PDB file of C-alpha atoms in Angstrom:
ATOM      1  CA  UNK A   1      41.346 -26.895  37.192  1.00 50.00           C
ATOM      2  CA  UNK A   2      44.845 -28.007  36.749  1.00 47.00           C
ATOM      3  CA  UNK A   3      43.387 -31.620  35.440  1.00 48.00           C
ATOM      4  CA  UNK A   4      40.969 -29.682  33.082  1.00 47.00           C
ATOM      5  CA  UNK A   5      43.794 -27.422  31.780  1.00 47.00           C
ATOM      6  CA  UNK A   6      45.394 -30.401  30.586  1.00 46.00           C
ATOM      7  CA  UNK A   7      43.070 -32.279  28.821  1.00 47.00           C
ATOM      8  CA  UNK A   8      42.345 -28.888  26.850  1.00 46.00           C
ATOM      9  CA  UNK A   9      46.403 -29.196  26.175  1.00 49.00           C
ATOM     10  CA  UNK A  10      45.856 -33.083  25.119  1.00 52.00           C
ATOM     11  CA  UNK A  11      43.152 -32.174  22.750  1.00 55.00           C
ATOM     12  CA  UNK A  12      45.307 -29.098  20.816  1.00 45.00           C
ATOM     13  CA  UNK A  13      48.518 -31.153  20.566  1.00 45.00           C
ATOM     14  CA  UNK A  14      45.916 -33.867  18.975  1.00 51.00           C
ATOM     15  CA  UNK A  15      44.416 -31.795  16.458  1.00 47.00           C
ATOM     16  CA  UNK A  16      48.057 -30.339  15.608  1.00 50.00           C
ATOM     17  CA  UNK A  17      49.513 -33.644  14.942  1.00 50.00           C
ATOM     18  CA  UNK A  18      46.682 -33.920  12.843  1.00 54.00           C
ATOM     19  CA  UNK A  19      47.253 -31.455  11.027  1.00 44.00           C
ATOM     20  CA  UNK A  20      51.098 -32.497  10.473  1.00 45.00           C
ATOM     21  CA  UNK A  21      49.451 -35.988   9.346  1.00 50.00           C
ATOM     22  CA  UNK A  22      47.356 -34.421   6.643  1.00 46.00           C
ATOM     23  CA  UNK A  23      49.372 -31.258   5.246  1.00 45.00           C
ATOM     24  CA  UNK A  24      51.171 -33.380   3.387  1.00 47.00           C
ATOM     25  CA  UNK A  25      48.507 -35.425   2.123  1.00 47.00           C
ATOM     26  CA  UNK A  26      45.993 -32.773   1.039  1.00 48.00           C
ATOM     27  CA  UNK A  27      47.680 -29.809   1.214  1.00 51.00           C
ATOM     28  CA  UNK A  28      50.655 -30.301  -1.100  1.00 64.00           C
ATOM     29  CA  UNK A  29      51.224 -32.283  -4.304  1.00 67.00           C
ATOM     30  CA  UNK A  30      54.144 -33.449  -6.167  1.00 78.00           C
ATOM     31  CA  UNK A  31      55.596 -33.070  -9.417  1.00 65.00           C
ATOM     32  CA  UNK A  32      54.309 -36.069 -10.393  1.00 69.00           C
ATOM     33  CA  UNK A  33      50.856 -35.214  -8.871  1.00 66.00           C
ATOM     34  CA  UNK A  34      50.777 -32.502 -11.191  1.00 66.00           C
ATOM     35  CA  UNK A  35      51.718 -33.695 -14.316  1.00 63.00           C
ATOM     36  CA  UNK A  36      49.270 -36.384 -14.012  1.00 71.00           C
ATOM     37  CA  UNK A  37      46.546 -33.932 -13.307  1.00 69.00           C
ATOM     38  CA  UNK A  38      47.716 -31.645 -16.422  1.00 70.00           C
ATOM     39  CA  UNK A  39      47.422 -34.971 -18.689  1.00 74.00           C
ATOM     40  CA  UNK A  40      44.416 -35.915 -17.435  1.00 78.00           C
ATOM     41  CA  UNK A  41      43.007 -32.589 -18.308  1.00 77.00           C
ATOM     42  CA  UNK A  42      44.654 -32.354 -21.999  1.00 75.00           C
ATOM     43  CA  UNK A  43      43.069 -36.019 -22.500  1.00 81.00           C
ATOM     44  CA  UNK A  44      39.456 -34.481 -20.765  1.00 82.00           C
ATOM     45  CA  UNK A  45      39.913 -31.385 -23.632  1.00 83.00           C
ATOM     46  CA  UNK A  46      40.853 -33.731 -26.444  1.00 86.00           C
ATOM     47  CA  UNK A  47      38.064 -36.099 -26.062  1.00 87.00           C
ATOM     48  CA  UNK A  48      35.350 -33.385 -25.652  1.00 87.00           C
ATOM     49  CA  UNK A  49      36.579 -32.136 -29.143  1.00 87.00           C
ATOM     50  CA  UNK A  50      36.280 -35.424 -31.064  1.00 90.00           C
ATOM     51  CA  UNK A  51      33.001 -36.143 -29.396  1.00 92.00           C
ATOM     52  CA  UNK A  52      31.828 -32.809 -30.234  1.00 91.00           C
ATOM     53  CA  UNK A  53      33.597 -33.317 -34.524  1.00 93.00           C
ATOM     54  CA  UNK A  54      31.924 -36.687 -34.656  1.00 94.00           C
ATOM     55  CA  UNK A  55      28.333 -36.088 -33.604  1.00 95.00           C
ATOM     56  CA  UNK A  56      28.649 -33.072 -36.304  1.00 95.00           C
ATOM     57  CA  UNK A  57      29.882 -35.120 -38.360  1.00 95.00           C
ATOM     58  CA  UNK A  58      26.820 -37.161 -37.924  1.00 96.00           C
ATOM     59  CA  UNK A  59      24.264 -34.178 -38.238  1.00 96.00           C
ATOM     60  CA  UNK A  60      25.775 -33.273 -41.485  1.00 96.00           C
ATOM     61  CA  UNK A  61      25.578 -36.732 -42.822  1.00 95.00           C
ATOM     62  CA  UNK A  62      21.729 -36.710 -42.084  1.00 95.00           C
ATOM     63  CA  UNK A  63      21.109 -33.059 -43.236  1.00 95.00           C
ATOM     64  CA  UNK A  64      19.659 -32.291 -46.427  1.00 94.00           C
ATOM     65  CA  UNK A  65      21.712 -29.328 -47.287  1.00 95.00           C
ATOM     66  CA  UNK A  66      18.939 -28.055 -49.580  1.00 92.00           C
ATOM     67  CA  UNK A  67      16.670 -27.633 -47.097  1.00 93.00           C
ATOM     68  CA  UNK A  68      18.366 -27.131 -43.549  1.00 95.00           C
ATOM     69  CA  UNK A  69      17.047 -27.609 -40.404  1.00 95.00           C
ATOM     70  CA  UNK A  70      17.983 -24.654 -38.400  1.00 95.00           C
ATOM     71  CA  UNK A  71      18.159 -26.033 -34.681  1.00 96.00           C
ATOM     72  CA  UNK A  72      20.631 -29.203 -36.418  1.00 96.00           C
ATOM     73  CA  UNK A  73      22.707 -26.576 -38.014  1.00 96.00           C
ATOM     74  CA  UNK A  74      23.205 -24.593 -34.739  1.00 95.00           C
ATOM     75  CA  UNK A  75      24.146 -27.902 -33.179  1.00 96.00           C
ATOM     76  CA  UNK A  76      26.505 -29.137 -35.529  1.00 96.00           C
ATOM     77  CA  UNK A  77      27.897 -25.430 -35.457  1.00 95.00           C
ATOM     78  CA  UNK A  78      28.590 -25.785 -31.478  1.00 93.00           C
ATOM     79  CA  UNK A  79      29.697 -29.178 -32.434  1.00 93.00           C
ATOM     80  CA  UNK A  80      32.425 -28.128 -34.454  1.00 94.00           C
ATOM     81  CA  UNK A  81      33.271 -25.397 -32.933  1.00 91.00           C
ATOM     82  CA  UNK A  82      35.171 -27.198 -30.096  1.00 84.00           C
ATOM     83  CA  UNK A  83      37.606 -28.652 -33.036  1.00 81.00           C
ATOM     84  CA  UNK A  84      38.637 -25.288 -34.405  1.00 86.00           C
ATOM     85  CA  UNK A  85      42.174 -23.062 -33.638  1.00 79.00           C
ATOM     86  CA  UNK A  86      39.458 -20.360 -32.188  1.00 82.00           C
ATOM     87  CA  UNK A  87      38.341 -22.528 -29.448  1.00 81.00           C
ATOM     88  CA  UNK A  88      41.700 -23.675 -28.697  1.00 77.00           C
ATOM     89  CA  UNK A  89      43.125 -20.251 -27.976  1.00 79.00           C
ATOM     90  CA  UNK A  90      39.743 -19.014 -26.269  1.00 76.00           C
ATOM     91  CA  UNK A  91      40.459 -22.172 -23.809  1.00 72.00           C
ATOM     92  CA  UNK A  92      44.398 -21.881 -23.759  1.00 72.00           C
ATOM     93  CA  UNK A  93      44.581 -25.442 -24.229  1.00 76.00           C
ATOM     94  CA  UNK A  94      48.006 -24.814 -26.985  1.00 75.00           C
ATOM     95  CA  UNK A  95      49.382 -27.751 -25.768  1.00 73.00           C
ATOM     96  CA  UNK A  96      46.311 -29.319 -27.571  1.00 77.00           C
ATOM     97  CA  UNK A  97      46.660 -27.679 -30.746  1.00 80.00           C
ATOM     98  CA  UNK A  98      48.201 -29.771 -32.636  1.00 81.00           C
ATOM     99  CA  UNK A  99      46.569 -32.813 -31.747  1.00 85.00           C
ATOM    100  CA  UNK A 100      43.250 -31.445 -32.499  1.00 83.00           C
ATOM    101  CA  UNK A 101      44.357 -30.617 -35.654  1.00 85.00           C
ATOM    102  CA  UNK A 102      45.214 -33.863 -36.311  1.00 87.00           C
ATOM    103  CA  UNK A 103      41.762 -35.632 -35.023  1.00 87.00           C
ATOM    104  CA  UNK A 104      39.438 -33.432 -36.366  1.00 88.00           C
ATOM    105  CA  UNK A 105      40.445 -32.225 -39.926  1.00 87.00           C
ATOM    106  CA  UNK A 106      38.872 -29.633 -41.531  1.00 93.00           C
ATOM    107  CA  UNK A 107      36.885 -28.700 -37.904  1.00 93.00           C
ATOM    108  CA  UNK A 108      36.986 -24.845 -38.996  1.00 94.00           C
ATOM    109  CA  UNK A 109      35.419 -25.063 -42.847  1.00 95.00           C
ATOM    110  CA  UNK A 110      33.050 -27.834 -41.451  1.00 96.00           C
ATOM    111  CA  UNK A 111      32.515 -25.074 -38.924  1.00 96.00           C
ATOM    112  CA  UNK A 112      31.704 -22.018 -41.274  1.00 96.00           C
ATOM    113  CA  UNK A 113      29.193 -24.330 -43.147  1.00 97.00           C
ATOM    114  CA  UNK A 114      27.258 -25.351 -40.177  1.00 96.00           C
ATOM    115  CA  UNK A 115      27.217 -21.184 -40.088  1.00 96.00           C
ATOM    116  CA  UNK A 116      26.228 -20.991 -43.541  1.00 96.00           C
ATOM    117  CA  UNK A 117      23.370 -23.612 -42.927  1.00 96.00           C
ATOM    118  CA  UNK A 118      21.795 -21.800 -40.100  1.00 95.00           C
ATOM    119  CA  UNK A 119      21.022 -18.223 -42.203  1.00 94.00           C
ATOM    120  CA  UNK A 120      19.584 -19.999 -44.677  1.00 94.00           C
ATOM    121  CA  UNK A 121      17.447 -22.066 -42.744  1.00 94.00           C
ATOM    122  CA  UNK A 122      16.500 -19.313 -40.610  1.00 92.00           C
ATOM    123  CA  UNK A 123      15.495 -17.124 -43.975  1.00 91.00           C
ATOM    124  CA  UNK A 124      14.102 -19.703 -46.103  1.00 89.00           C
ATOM    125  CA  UNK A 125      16.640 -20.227 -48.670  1.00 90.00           C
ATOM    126  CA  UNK A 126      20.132 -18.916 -49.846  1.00 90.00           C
ATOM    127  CA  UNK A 127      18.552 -15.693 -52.213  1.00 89.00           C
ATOM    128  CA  UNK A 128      16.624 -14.645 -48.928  1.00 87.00           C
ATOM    129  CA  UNK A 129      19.882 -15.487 -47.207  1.00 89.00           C
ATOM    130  CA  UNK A 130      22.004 -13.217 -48.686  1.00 90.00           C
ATOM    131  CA  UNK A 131      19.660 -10.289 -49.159  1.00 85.00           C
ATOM    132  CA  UNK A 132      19.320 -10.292 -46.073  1.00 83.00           C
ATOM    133  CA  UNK A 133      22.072 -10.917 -44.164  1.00 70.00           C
ATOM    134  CA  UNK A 134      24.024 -10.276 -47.380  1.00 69.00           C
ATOM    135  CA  UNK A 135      27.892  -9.508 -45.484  1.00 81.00           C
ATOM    136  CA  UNK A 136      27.274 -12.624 -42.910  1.00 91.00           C
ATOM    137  CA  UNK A 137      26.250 -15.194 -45.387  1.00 93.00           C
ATOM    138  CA  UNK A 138      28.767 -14.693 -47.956  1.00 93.00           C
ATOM    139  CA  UNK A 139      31.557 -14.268 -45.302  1.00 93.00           C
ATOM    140  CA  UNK A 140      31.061 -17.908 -44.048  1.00 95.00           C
ATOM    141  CA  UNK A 141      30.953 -19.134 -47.468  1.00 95.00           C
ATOM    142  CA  UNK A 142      34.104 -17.170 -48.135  1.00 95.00           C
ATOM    143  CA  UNK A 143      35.972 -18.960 -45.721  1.00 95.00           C
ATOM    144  CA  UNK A 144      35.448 -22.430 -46.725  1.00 96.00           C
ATOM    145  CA  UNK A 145      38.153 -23.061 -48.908  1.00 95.00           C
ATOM    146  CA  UNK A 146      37.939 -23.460 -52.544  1.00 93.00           C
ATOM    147  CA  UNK A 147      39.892 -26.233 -52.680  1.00 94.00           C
ATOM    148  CA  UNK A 148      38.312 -27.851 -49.965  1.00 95.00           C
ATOM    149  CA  UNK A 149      38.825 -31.508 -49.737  1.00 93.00           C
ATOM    150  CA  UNK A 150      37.826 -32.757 -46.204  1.00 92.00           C
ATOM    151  CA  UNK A 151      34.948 -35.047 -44.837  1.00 92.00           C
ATOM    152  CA  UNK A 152      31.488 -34.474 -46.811  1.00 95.00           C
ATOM    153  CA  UNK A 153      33.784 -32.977 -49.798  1.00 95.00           C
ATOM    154  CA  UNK A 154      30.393 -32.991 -52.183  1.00 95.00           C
ATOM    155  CA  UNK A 155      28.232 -30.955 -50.273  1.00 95.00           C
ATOM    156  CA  UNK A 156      29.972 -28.720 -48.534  1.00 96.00           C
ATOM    157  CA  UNK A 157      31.761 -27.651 -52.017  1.00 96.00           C
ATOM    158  CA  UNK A 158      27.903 -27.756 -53.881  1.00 96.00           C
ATOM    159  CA  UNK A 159      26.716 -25.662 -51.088  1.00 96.00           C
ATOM    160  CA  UNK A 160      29.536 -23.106 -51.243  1.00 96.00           C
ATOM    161  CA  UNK A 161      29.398 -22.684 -55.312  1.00 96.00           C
ATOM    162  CA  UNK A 162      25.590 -22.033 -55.186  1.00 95.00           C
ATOM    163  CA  UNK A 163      26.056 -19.767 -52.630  1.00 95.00           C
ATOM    164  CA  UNK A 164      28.089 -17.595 -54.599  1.00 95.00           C
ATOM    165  CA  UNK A 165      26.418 -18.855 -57.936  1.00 94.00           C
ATOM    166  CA  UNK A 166      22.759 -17.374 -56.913  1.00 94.00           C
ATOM    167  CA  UNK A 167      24.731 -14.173 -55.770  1.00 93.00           C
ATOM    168  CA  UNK A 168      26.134 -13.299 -58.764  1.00 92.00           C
ATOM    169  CA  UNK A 169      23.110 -14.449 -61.537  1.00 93.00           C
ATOM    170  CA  UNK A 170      20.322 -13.194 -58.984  1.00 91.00           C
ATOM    171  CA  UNK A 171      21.092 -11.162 -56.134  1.00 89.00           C
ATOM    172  CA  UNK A 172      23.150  -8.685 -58.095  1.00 87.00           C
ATOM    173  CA  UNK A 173      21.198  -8.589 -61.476  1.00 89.00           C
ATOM    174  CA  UNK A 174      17.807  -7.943 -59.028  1.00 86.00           C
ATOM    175  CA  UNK A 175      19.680  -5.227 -57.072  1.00 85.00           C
ATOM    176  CA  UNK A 176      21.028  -3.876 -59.874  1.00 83.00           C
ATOM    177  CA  UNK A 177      17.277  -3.348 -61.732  1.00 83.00           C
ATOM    178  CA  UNK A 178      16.230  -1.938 -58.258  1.00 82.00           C
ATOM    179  CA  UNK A 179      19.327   0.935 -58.147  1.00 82.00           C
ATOM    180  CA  UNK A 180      18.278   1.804 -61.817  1.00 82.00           C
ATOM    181  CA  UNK A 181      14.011   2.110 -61.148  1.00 84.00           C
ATOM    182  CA  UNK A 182      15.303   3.751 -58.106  1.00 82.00           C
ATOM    183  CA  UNK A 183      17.374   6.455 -60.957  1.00 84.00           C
ATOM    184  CA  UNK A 184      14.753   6.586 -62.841  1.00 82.00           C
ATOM    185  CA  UNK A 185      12.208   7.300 -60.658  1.00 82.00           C
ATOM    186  CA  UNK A 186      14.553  10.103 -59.164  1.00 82.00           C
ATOM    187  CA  UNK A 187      15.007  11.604 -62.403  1.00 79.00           C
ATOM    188  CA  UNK A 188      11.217  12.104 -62.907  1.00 79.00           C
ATOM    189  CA  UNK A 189      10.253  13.479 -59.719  1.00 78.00           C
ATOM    190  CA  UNK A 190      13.352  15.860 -60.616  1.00 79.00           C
ATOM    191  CA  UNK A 191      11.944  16.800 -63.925  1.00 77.00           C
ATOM    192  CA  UNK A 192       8.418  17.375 -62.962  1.00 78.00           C
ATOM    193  CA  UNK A 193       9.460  19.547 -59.675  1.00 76.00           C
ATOM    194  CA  UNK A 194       8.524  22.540 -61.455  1.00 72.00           C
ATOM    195  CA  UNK A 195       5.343  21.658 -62.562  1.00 74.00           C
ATOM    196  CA  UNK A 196       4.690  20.663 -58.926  1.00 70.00           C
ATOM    197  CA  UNK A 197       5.568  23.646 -57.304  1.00 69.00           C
ATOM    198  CA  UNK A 198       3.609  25.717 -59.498  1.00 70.00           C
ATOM    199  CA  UNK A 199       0.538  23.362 -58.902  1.00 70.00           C
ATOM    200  CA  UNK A 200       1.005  23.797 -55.254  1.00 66.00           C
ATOM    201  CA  UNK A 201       1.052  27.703 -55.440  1.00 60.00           C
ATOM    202  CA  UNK A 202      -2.071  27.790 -57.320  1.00 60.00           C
ATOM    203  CA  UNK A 203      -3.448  25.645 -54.444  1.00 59.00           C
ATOM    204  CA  UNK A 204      -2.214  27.421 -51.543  1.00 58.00           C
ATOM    205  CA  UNK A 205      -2.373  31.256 -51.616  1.00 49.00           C
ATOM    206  CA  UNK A 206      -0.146  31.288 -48.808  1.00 51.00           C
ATOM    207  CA  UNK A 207       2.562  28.610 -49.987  1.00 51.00           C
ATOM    208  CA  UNK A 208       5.501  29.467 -49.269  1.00 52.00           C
ATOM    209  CA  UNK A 209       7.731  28.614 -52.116  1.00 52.00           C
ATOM    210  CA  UNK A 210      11.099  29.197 -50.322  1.00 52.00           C
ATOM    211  CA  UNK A 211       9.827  27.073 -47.185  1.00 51.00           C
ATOM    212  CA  UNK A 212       9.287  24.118 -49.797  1.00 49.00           C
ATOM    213  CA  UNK A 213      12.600  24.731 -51.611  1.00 51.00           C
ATOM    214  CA  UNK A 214      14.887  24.422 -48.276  1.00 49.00           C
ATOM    215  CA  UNK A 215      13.697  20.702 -48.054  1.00 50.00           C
ATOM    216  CA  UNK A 216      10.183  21.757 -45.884  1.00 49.00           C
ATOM    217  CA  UNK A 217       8.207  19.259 -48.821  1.00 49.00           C
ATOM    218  CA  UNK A 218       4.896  19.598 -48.527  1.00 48.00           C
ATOM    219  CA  UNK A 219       2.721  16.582 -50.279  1.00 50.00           C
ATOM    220  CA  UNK A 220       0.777  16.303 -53.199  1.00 50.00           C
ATOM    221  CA  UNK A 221      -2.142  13.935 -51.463  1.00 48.00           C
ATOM    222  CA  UNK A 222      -4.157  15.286 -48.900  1.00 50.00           C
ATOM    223  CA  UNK A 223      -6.188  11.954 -47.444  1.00 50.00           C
ATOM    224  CA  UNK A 224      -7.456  13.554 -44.525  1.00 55.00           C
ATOM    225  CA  UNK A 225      -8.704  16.471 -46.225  1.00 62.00           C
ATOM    226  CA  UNK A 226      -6.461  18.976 -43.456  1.00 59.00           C
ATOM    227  CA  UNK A 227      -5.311  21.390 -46.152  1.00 63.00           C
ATOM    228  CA  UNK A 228      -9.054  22.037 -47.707  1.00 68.00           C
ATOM    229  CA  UNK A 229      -9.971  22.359 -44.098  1.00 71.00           C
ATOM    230  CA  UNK A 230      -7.926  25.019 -43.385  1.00 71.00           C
ATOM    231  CA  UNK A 231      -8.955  26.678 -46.443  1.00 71.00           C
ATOM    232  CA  UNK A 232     -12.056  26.588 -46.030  1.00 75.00           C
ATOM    233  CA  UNK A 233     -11.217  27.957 -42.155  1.00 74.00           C
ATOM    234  CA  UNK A 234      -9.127  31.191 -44.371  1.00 72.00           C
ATOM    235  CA  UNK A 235     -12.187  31.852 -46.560  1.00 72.00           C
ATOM    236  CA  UNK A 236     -14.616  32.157 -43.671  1.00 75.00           C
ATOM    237  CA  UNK A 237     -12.149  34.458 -41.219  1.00 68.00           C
ATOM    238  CA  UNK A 238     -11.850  36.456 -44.049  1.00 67.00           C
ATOM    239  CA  UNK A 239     -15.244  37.158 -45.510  1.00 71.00           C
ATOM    240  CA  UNK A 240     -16.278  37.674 -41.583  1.00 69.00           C
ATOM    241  CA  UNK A 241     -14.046  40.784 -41.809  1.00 64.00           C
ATOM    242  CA  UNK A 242     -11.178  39.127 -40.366  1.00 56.00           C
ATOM    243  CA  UNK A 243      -9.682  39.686 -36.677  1.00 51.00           C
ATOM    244  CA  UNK A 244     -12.119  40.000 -33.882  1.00 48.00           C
ATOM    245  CA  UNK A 245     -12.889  43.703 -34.183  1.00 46.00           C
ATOM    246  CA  UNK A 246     -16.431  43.511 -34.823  1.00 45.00           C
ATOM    247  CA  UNK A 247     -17.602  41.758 -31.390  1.00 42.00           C
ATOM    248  CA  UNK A 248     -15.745  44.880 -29.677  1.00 42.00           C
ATOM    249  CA  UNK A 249     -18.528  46.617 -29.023  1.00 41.00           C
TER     250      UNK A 249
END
């Protein structure tokens, strides 16, 4: 028992010493250690983002801006997404900031076109685009500066201008002739109210014209012939004598 005790003893101190052995190793890192890891990781962040800029790059150089595709658009949007200040502070990679900035110009307009792309791919054109999605499209557009002067100058610029160019010569002028039929048709039904009312009256011995004028409407058209039905139901309870007196006998 004794003999057994101590091999037991042996094996313990063994797997201690061990342990001693690789604490240090494993367990613990230096300074050094560290800031090699940190740089390794700032260099892993960095590279990701100008991998990302270029192939967007690359998507936009094949792209026929007049006619987008909307899947290449989404994926030059993620693309350049990883070279703009947003990503850097959702990632709290600051210490990257600044180089980003410096390897992927212009990663946030390039970014908002991509954005610009997609809605008009997905609605067929920049008119459909904006009625549509009217606040979104000409947000992104917004945002690309006038003065912009980075990679693909030509069409991001043409593509911002006709963006705001078919927003102001056809959006507005169509809405605008909508609002005013919209007036005008308003104003009629307004004027011929009375006429309609009185029509209805004649109609309906039983309208009520107070029920109509509290915003109950009651409509001209009568496709599946309910009102004459019930009518006709009125004129037959009443020229049977009305109520059910005569069957109590």
């Amino acid at each position: 028992m004794k003999g057994k005790n101590m091999i037991c003893s042996n094996r313990a101190l063994a797997f201690i010493m061990t342990l001693v052995i690789l604490v240090p190793i494993f367990g613990c890192e230096t300074k050094a250690d560290i800031e090699a890891r940190e740089q390794e990781q700032q260099y892993s962040f960095i590279n990701r983002s100008i991998e990302g800029y270029q192939k967007g790059i690359a998507i936009f150089h094949e792209m026929d801006f007049a006619h987008p595709d909307q899947q290449k658009a989404k994926e030059a949007s993620l693309a350049f997404f990883g070279g703009t200040p947003d990503h850097v502070r959702m990632s709290e990679r600051t210490d990257c900031a600044s180089t980003i900035a410096n390897v992927c110009p212009n990663a946030e307009a390039l970014y908002y076109t991509a954005n610009c792309l997609e809605i008009i791919a997905e609605w067929g054109g920049i008119e459909k685009g904006i009625t549509v999605k009217n606040s979104m499209l000409l947000h992104y557009a917004g945002l690309i500066p006038e003065n912009y002067n980075g990679p693909l100058k030509k069409k991001v610029l043409e593509l911002r201008n006709q963006i705001f160019d078919i927003n102001e010569n056809v959006v507005k002028p169509k809405k605008a002739a909508q609002e005013a039929r919209h007036k005008q048709l308003q104003a009629e039904y307004n004027r011929t109210y009375s006429e309609r009312v009185a029509k209805m009256s004649a109609d309906d011995p039983y309208y009520d014209e107070e029920f109509y004028t509290a915003g109950n409407y009651k409509e001209d058209y009568d496709d599946d012939s309910y009102r004459s039905k019930r009518r006709e139901d009125r004129e037959r309870h009443r020229q049977s004598g009305g109520g059910t007196r005569r069957w109590r006998n």
